Coordinates of N, CA and C in Angstrom, one line a residue:
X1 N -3.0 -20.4 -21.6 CA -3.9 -19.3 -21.3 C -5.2 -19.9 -20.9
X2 N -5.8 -19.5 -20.0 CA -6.8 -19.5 -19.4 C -8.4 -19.5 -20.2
X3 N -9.0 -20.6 -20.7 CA -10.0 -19.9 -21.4 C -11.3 -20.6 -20.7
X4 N -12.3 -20.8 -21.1 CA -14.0 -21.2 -20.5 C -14.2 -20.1 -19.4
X5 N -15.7 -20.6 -19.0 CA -16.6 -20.1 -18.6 C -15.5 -19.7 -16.9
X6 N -14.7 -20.2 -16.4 CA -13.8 -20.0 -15.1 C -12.5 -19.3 -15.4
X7 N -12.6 -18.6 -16.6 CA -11.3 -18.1 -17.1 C -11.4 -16.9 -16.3
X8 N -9.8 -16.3 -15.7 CA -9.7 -14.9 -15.0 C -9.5 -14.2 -16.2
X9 N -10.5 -13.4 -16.1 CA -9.9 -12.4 -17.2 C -9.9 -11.3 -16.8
X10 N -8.9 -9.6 -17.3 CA -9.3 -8.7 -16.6 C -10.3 -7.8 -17.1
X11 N -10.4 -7.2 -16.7 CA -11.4 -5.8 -17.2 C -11.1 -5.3 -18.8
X12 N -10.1 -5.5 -19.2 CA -10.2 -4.8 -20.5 C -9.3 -6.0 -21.8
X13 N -10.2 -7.3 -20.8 CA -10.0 -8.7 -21.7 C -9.0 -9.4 -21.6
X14 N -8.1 -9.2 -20.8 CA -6.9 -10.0 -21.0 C -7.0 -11.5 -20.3
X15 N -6.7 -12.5 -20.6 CA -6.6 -13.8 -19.9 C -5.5 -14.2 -19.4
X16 N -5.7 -14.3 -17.8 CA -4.5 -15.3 -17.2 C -3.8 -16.3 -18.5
X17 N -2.7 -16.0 -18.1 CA -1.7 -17.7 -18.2 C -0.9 -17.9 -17.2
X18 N -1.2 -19.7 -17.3 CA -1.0 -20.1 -16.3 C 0.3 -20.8 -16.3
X19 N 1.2 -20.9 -15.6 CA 3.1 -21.8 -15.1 C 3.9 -20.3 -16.3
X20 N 3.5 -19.6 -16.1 CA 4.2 -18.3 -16.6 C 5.8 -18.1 -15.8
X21 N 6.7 -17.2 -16.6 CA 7.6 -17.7 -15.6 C 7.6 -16.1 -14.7
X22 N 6.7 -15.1 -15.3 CA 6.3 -13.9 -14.6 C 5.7 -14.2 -13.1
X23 N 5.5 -13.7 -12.4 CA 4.7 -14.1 -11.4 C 3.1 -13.8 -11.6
X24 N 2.6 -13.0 -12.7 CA 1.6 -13.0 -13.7 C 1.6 -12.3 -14.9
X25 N 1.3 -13.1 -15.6 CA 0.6 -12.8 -16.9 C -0.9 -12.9 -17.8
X26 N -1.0 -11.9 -18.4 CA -2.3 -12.0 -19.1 C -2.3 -11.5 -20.3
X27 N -3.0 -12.3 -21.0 CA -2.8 -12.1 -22.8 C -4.0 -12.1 -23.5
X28 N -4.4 -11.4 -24.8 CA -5.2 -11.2 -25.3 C -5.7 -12.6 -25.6
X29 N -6.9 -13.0 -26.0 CA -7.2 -14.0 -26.7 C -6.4 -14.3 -28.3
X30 N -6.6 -13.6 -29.1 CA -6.3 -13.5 -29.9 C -5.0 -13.1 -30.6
X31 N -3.9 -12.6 -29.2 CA -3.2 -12.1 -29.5 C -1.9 -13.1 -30.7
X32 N -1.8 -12.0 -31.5 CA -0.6 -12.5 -32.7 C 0.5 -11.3 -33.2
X33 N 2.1 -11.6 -32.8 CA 3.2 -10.9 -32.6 C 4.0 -11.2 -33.9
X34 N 3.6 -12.1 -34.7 CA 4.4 -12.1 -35.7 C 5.0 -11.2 -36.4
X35 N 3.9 -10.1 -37.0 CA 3.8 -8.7 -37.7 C 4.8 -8.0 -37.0
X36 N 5.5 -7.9 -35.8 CA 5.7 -7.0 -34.9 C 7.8 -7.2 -35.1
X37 N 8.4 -6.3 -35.7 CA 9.6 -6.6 -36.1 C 10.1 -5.4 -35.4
X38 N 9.5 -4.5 -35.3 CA 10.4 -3.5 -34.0 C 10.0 -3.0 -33.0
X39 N 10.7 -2.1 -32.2 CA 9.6 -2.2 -31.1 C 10.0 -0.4 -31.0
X40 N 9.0 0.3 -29.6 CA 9.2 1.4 -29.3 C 9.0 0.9 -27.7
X41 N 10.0 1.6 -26.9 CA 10.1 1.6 -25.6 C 9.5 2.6 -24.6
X42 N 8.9 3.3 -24.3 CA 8.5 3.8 -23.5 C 9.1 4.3 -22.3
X43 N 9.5 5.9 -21.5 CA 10.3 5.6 -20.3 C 9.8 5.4 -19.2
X44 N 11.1 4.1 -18.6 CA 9.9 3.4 -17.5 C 9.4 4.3 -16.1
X45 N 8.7 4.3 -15.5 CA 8.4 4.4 -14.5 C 9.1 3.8 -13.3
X46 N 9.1 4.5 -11.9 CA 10.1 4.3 -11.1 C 8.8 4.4 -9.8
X47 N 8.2 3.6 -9.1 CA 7.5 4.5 -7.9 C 7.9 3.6 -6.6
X48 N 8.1 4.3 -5.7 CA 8.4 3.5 -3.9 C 7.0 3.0 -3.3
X49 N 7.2 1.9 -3.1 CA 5.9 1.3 -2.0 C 5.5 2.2 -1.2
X50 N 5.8 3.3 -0.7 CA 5.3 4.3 -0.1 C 6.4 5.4 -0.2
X51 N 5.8 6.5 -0.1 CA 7.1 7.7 -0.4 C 7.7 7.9 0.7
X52 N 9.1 7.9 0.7 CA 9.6 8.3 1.9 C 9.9 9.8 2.4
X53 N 9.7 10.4 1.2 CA 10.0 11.9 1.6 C 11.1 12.1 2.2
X54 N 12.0 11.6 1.4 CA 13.3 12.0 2.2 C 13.8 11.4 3.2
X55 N 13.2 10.9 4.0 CA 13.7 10.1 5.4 C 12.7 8.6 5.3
X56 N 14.1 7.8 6.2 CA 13.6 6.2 6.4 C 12.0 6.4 7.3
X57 N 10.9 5.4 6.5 CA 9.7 5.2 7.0 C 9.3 3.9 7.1
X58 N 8.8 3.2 8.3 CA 8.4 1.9 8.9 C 7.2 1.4 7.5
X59 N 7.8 0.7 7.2 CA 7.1 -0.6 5.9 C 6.4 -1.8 7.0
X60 N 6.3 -1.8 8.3 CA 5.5 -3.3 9.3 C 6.5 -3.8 9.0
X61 N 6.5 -4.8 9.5 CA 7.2 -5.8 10.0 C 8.8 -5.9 10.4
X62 N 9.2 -5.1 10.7 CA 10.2 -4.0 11.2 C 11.2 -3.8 9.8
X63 N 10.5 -3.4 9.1 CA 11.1 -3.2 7.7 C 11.1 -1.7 7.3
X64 N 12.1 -1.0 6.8 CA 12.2 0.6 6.1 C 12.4 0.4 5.5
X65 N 12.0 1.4 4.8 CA 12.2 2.0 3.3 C 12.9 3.3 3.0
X66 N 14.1 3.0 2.5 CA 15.6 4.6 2.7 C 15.3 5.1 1.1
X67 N 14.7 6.5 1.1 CA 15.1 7.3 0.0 C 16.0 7.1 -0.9
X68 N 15.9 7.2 -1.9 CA 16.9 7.3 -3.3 C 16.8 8.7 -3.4
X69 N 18.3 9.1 -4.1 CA 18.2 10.8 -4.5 C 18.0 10.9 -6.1
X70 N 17.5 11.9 -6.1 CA 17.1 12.2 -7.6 C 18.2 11.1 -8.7
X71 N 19.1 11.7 -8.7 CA 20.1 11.0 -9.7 C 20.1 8.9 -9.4
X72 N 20.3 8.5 -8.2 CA 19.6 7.5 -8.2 C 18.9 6.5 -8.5
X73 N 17.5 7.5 -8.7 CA 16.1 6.8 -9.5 C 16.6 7.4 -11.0
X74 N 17.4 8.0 -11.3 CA 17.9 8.3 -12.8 C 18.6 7.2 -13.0
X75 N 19.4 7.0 -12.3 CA 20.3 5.7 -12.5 C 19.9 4.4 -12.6
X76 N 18.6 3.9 -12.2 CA 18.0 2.6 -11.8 C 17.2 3.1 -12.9
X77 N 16.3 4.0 -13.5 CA 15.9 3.8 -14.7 C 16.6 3.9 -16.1
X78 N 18.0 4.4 -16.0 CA 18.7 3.9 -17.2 C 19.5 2.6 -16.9
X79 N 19.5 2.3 -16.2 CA 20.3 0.8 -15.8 C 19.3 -0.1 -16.4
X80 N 18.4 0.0 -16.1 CA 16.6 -0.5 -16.8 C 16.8 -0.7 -18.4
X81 N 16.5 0.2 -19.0 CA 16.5 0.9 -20.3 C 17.5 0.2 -21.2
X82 N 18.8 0.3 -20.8 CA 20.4 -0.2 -21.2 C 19.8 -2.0 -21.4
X83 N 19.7 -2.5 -19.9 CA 19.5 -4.4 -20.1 C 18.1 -4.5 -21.3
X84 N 17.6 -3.1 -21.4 CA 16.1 -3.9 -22.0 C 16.5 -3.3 -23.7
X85 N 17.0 -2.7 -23.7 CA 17.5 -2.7 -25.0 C 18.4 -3.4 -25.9
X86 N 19.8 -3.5 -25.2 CA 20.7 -4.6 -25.3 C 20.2 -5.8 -25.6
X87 N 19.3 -6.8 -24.5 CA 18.8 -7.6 -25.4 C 17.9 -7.8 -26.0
X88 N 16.7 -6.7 -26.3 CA 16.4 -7.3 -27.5 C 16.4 -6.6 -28.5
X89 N 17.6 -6.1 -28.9 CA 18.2 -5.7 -30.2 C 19.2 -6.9 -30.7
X90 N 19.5 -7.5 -29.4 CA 20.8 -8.3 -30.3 C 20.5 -9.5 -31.0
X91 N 21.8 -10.1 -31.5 CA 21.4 -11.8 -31.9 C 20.3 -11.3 -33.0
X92 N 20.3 -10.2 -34.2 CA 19.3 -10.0 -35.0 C 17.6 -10.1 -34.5
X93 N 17.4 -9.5 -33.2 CA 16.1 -9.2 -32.6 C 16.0 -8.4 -33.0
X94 N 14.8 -7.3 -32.2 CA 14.0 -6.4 -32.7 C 14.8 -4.8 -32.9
X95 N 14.2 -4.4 -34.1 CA 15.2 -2.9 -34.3 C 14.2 -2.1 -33.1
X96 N 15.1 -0.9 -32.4 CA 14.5 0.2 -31.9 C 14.2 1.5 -32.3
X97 N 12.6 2.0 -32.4 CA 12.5 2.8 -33.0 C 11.8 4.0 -32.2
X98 N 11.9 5.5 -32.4 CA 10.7 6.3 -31.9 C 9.3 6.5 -32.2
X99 N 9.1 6.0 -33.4 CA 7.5 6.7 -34.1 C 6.8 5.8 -34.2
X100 N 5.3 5.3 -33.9 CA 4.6 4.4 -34.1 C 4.6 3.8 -36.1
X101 N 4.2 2.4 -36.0 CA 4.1 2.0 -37.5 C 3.2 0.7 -37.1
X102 N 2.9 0.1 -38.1 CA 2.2 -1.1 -38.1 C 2.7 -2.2 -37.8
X103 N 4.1 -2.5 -37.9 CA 5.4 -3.0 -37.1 C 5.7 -2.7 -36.3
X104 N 5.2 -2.0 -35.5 CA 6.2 -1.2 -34.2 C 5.4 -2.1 -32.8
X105 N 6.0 -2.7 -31.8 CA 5.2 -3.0 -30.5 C 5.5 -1.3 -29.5
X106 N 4.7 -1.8 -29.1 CA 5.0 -0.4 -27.9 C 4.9 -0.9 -26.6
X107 N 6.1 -1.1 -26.1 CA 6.5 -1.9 -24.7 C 6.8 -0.7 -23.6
X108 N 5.7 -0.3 -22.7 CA 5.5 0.3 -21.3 C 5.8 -0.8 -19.9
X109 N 6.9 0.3 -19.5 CA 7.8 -0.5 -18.2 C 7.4 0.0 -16.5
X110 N 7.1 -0.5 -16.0 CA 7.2 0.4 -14.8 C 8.1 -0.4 -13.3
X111 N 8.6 0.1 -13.1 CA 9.5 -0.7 -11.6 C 8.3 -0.1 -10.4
X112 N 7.6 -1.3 -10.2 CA 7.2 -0.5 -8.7 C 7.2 -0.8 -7.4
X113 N 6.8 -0.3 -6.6 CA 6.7 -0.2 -4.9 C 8.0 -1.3 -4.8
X114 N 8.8 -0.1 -4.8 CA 10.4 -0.5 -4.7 C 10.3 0.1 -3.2
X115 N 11.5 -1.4 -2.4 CA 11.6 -1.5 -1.4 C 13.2 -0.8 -1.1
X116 N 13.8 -0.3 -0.2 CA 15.3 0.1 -0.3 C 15.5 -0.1 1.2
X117 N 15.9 -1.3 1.4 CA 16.4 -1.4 2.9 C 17.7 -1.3 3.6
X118 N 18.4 -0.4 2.6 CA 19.6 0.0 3.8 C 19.9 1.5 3.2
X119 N 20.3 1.9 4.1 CA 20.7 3.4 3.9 C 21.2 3.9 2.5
X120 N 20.4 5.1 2.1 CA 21.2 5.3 0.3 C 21.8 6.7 0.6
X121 N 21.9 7.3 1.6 CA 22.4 8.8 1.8 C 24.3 9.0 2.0
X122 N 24.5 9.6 0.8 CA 26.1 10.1 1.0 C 27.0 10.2 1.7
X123 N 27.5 9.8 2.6 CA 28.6 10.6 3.4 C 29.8 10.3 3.2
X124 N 30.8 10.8 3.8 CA 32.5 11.0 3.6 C 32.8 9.9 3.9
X125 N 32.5 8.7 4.7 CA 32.7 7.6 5.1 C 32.5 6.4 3.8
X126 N 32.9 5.4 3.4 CA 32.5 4.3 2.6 C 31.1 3.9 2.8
X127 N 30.1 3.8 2.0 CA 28.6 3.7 2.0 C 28.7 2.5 2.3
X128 N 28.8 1.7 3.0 CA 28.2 0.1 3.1 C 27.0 -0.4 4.4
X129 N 26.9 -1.4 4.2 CA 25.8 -1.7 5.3 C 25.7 -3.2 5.5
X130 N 25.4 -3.8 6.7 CA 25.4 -5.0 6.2 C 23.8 -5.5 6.2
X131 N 23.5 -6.5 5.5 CA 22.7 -6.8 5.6 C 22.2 -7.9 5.1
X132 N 20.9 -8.7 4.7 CA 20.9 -10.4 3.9 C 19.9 -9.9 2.5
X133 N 19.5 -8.4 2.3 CA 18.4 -8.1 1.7 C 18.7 -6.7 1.0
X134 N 19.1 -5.6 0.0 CA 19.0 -4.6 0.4 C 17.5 -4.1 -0.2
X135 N 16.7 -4.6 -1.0 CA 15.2 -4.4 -1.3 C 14.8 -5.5 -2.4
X136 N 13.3 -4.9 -2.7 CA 12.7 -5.6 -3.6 C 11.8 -4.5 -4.7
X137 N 11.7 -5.3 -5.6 CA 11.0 -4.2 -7.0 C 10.3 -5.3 -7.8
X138 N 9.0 -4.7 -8.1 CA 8.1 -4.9 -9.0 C 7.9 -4.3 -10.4
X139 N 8.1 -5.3 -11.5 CA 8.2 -5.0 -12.7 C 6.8 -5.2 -13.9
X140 N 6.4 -4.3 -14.3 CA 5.0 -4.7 -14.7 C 5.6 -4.4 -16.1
X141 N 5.7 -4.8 -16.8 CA 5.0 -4.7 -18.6 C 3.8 -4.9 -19.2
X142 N 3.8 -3.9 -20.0 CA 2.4 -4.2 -21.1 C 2.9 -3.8 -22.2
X143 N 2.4 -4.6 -23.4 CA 2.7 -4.4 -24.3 C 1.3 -3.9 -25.4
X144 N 1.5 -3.1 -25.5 CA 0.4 -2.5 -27.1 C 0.9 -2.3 -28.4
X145 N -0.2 -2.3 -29.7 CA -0.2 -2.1 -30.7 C 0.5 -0.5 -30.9
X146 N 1.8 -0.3 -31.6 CA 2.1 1.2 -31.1 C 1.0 2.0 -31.8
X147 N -0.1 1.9 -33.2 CA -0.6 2.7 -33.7 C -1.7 3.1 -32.8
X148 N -2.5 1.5 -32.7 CA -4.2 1.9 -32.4 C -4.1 2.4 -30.5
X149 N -2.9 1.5 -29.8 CA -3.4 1.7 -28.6 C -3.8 0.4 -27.9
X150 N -4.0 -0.6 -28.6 CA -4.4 -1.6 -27.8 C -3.6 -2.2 -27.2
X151 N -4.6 -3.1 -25.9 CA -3.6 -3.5 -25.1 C -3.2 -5.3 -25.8
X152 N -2.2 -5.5 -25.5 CA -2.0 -7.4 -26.0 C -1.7 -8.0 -24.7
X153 N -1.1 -7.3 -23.9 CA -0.4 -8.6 -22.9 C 0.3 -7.3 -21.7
X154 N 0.0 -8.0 -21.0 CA 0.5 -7.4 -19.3 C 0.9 -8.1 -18.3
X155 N 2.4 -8.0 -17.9 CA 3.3 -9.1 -17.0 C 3.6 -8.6 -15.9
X156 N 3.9 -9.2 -14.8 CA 4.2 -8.6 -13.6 C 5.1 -9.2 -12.6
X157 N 6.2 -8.9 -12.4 CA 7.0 -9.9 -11.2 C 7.5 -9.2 -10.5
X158 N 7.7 -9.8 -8.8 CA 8.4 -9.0 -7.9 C 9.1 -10.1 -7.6
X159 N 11.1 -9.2 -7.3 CA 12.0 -10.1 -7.0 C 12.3 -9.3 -5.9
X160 N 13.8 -9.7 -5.6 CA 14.6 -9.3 -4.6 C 16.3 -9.1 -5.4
X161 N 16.5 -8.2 -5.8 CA 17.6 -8.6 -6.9 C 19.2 -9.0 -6.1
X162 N 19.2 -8.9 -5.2 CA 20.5 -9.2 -4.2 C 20.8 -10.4 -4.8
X163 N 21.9 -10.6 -5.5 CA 22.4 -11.9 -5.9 C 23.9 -12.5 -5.4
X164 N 24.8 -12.3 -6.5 CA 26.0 -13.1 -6.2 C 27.0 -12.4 -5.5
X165 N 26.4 -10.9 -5.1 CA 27.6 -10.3 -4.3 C 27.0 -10.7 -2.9
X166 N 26.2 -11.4 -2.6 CA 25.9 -11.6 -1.0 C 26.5 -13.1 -0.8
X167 N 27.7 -13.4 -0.5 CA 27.9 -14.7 -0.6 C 27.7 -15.5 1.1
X168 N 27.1 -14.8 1.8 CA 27.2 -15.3 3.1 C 25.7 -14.7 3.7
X169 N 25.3 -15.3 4.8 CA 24.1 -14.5 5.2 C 23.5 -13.1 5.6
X170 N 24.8 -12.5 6.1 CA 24.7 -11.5 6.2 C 26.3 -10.4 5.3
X171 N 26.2 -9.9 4.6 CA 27.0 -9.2 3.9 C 27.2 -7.5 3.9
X172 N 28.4 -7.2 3.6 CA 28.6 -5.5 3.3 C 28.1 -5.6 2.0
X173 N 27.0 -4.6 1.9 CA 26.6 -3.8 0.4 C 27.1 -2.7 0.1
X174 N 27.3 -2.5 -0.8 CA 28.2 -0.9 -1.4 C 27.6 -0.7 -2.4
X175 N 27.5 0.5 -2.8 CA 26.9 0.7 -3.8 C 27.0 0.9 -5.1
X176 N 28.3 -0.4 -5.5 CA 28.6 -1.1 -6.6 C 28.1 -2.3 -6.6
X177 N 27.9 -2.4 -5.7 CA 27.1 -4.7 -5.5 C 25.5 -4.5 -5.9
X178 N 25.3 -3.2 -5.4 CA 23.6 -2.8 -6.1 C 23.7 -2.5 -7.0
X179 N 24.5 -1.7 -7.8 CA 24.6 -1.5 -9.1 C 24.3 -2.8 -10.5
X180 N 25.4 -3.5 -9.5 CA 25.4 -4.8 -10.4 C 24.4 -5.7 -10.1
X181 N 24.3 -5.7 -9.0 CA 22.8 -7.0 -9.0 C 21.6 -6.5 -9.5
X182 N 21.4 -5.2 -9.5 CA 20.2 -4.7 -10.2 C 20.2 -5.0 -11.5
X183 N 21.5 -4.6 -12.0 CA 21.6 -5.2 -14.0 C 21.5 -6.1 -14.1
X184 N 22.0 -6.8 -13.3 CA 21.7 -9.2 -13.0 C 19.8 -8.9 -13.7
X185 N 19.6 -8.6 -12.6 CA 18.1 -8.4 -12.4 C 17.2 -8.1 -13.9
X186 N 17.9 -6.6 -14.3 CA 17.3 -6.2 -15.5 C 17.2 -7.1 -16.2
X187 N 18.6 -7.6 -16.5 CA 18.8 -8.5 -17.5 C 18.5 -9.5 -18.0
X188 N 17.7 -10.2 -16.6 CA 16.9 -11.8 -16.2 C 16.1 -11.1 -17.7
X189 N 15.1 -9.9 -16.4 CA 13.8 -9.1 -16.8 C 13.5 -9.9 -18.3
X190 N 14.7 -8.9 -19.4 CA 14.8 -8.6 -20.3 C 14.5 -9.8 -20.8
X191 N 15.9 -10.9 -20.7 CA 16.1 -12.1 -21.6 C 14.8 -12.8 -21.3
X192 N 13.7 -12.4 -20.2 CA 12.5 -13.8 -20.4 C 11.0 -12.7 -21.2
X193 N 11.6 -11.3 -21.6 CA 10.5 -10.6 -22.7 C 11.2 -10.8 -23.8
X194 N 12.5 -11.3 -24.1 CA 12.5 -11.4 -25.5 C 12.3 -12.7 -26.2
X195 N 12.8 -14.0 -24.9 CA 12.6 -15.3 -25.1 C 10.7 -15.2 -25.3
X196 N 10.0 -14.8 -24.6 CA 8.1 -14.7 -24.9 C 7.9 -14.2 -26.3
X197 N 8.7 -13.0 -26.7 CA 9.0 -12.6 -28.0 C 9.0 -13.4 -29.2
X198 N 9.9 -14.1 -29.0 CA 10.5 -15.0 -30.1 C 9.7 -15.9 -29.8
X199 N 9.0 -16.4 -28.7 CA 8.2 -17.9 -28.7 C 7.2 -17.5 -29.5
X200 N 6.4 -16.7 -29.0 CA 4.9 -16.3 -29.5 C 4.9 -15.9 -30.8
X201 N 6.5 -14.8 -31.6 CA 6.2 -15.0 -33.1 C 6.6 -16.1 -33.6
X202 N 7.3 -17.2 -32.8 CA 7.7 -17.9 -34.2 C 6.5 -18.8 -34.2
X203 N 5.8 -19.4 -33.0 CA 4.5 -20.2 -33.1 C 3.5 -19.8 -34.0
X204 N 3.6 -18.0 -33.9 CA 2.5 -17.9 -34.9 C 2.9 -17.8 -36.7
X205 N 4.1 -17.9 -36.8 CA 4.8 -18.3 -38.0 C 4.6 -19.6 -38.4
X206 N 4.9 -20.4 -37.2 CA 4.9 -21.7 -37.8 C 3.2 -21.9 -37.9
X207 N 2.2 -21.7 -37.3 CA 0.5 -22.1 -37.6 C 0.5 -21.9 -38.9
X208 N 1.3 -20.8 -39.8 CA 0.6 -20.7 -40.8 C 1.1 -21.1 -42.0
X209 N 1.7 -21.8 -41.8 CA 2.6 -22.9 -42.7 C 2.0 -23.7 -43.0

């Protein structure tokens, strides 16, 4: 973490850290997770780098961005939900709860300025497309105290989740290869908030030994 008189901090105190494996993070000074044995999840947010209203719109650089249909962005936010729960309930992690406590973290998700670069619209024909890319998504977390409200830590990464079903440079996508590479993706998400989890309470366990 970032501290002295050149420290970035933001507006409502948080400090860079730095070789994060987020593409940023910022943490309270003071923050301490030990106390924190369950958590409450929040539903995530879903928003498009620009709205397409329905039809493909020019992103520069000869890039579009293709609508998702309602049930869609239902799907990519419980596809979300499912990896982020899964892990960190399991392997005796955190219980999941609805009501704030003095134990409870309150973890706020958002997927944003989600890119969708090949066609997502229905037809009678097999959905595929080819392509080396089908988008990109930005994942922000913050985590607060669930009583008072405060903030502790705010992370942010943008990937490209296309993974092991693109085995060549250019490939057919269907929309079971997005399915799955997006859960790939979640699931990174997940396992590197619960590994921060476990690091930051057990360090602050072990100081006080």
């Amino acid at each position: 973490m970032q501290t002295g008189p050149d420290a970035e901090v933001t507006v409502d105190g948080l400090h860079r850290v730095d070789n994060s494996l987020m593409a940023l993070a910022y943490v309270k000074p003071d923050m301490n997770l030990q106390g924190y044995t369950r958590f409450m999840l929040d539903p995530v947010t879903v928003a498009y780098q620009k709205d397409p209203h329905g039809r493909r719109r020019s992103m520069g650089g000869g890039q579009e961005n293709f609508a998702l249909a309602p049930y869609q962005m239902n799907n990519l936010k419980e596809w979300f939900q499912e990896e982020v729960v899964e892990v960190l309930t399991e392997d005796g992690g955190y219980e999941l709860v609805d009501a704030p406590a003095p134990d409870v973290l309150r973890i706020g998700t958002a997927l944003l300025d989600l890119l969708i670069k090949v066609p997502t619209a229905e037809t009678t024909a097999p959905t595929r497309a080819t392509t080396r890319s089908f988008g990109e998504v930005t994942l922000m977390v913050e985590l607060r105290d669930s009583e008072s409200g405060e903030i502790l830590a705010r992370v942010a990464d943008r990937r490209d989740p296309t993974g092991s079903s693109m085995d060549t440079d250019f490939s057919y996508v269907s929309p079971s290869y997005v399915q799955a590479d997006m859960r790939k993706l979640f699931e990174f998400w997940a396992g590197i908030m619960r590994a921060r989890l476990d690091e930051v309470r057990t360090h602050a366990a072990g100081s006080e030994q």
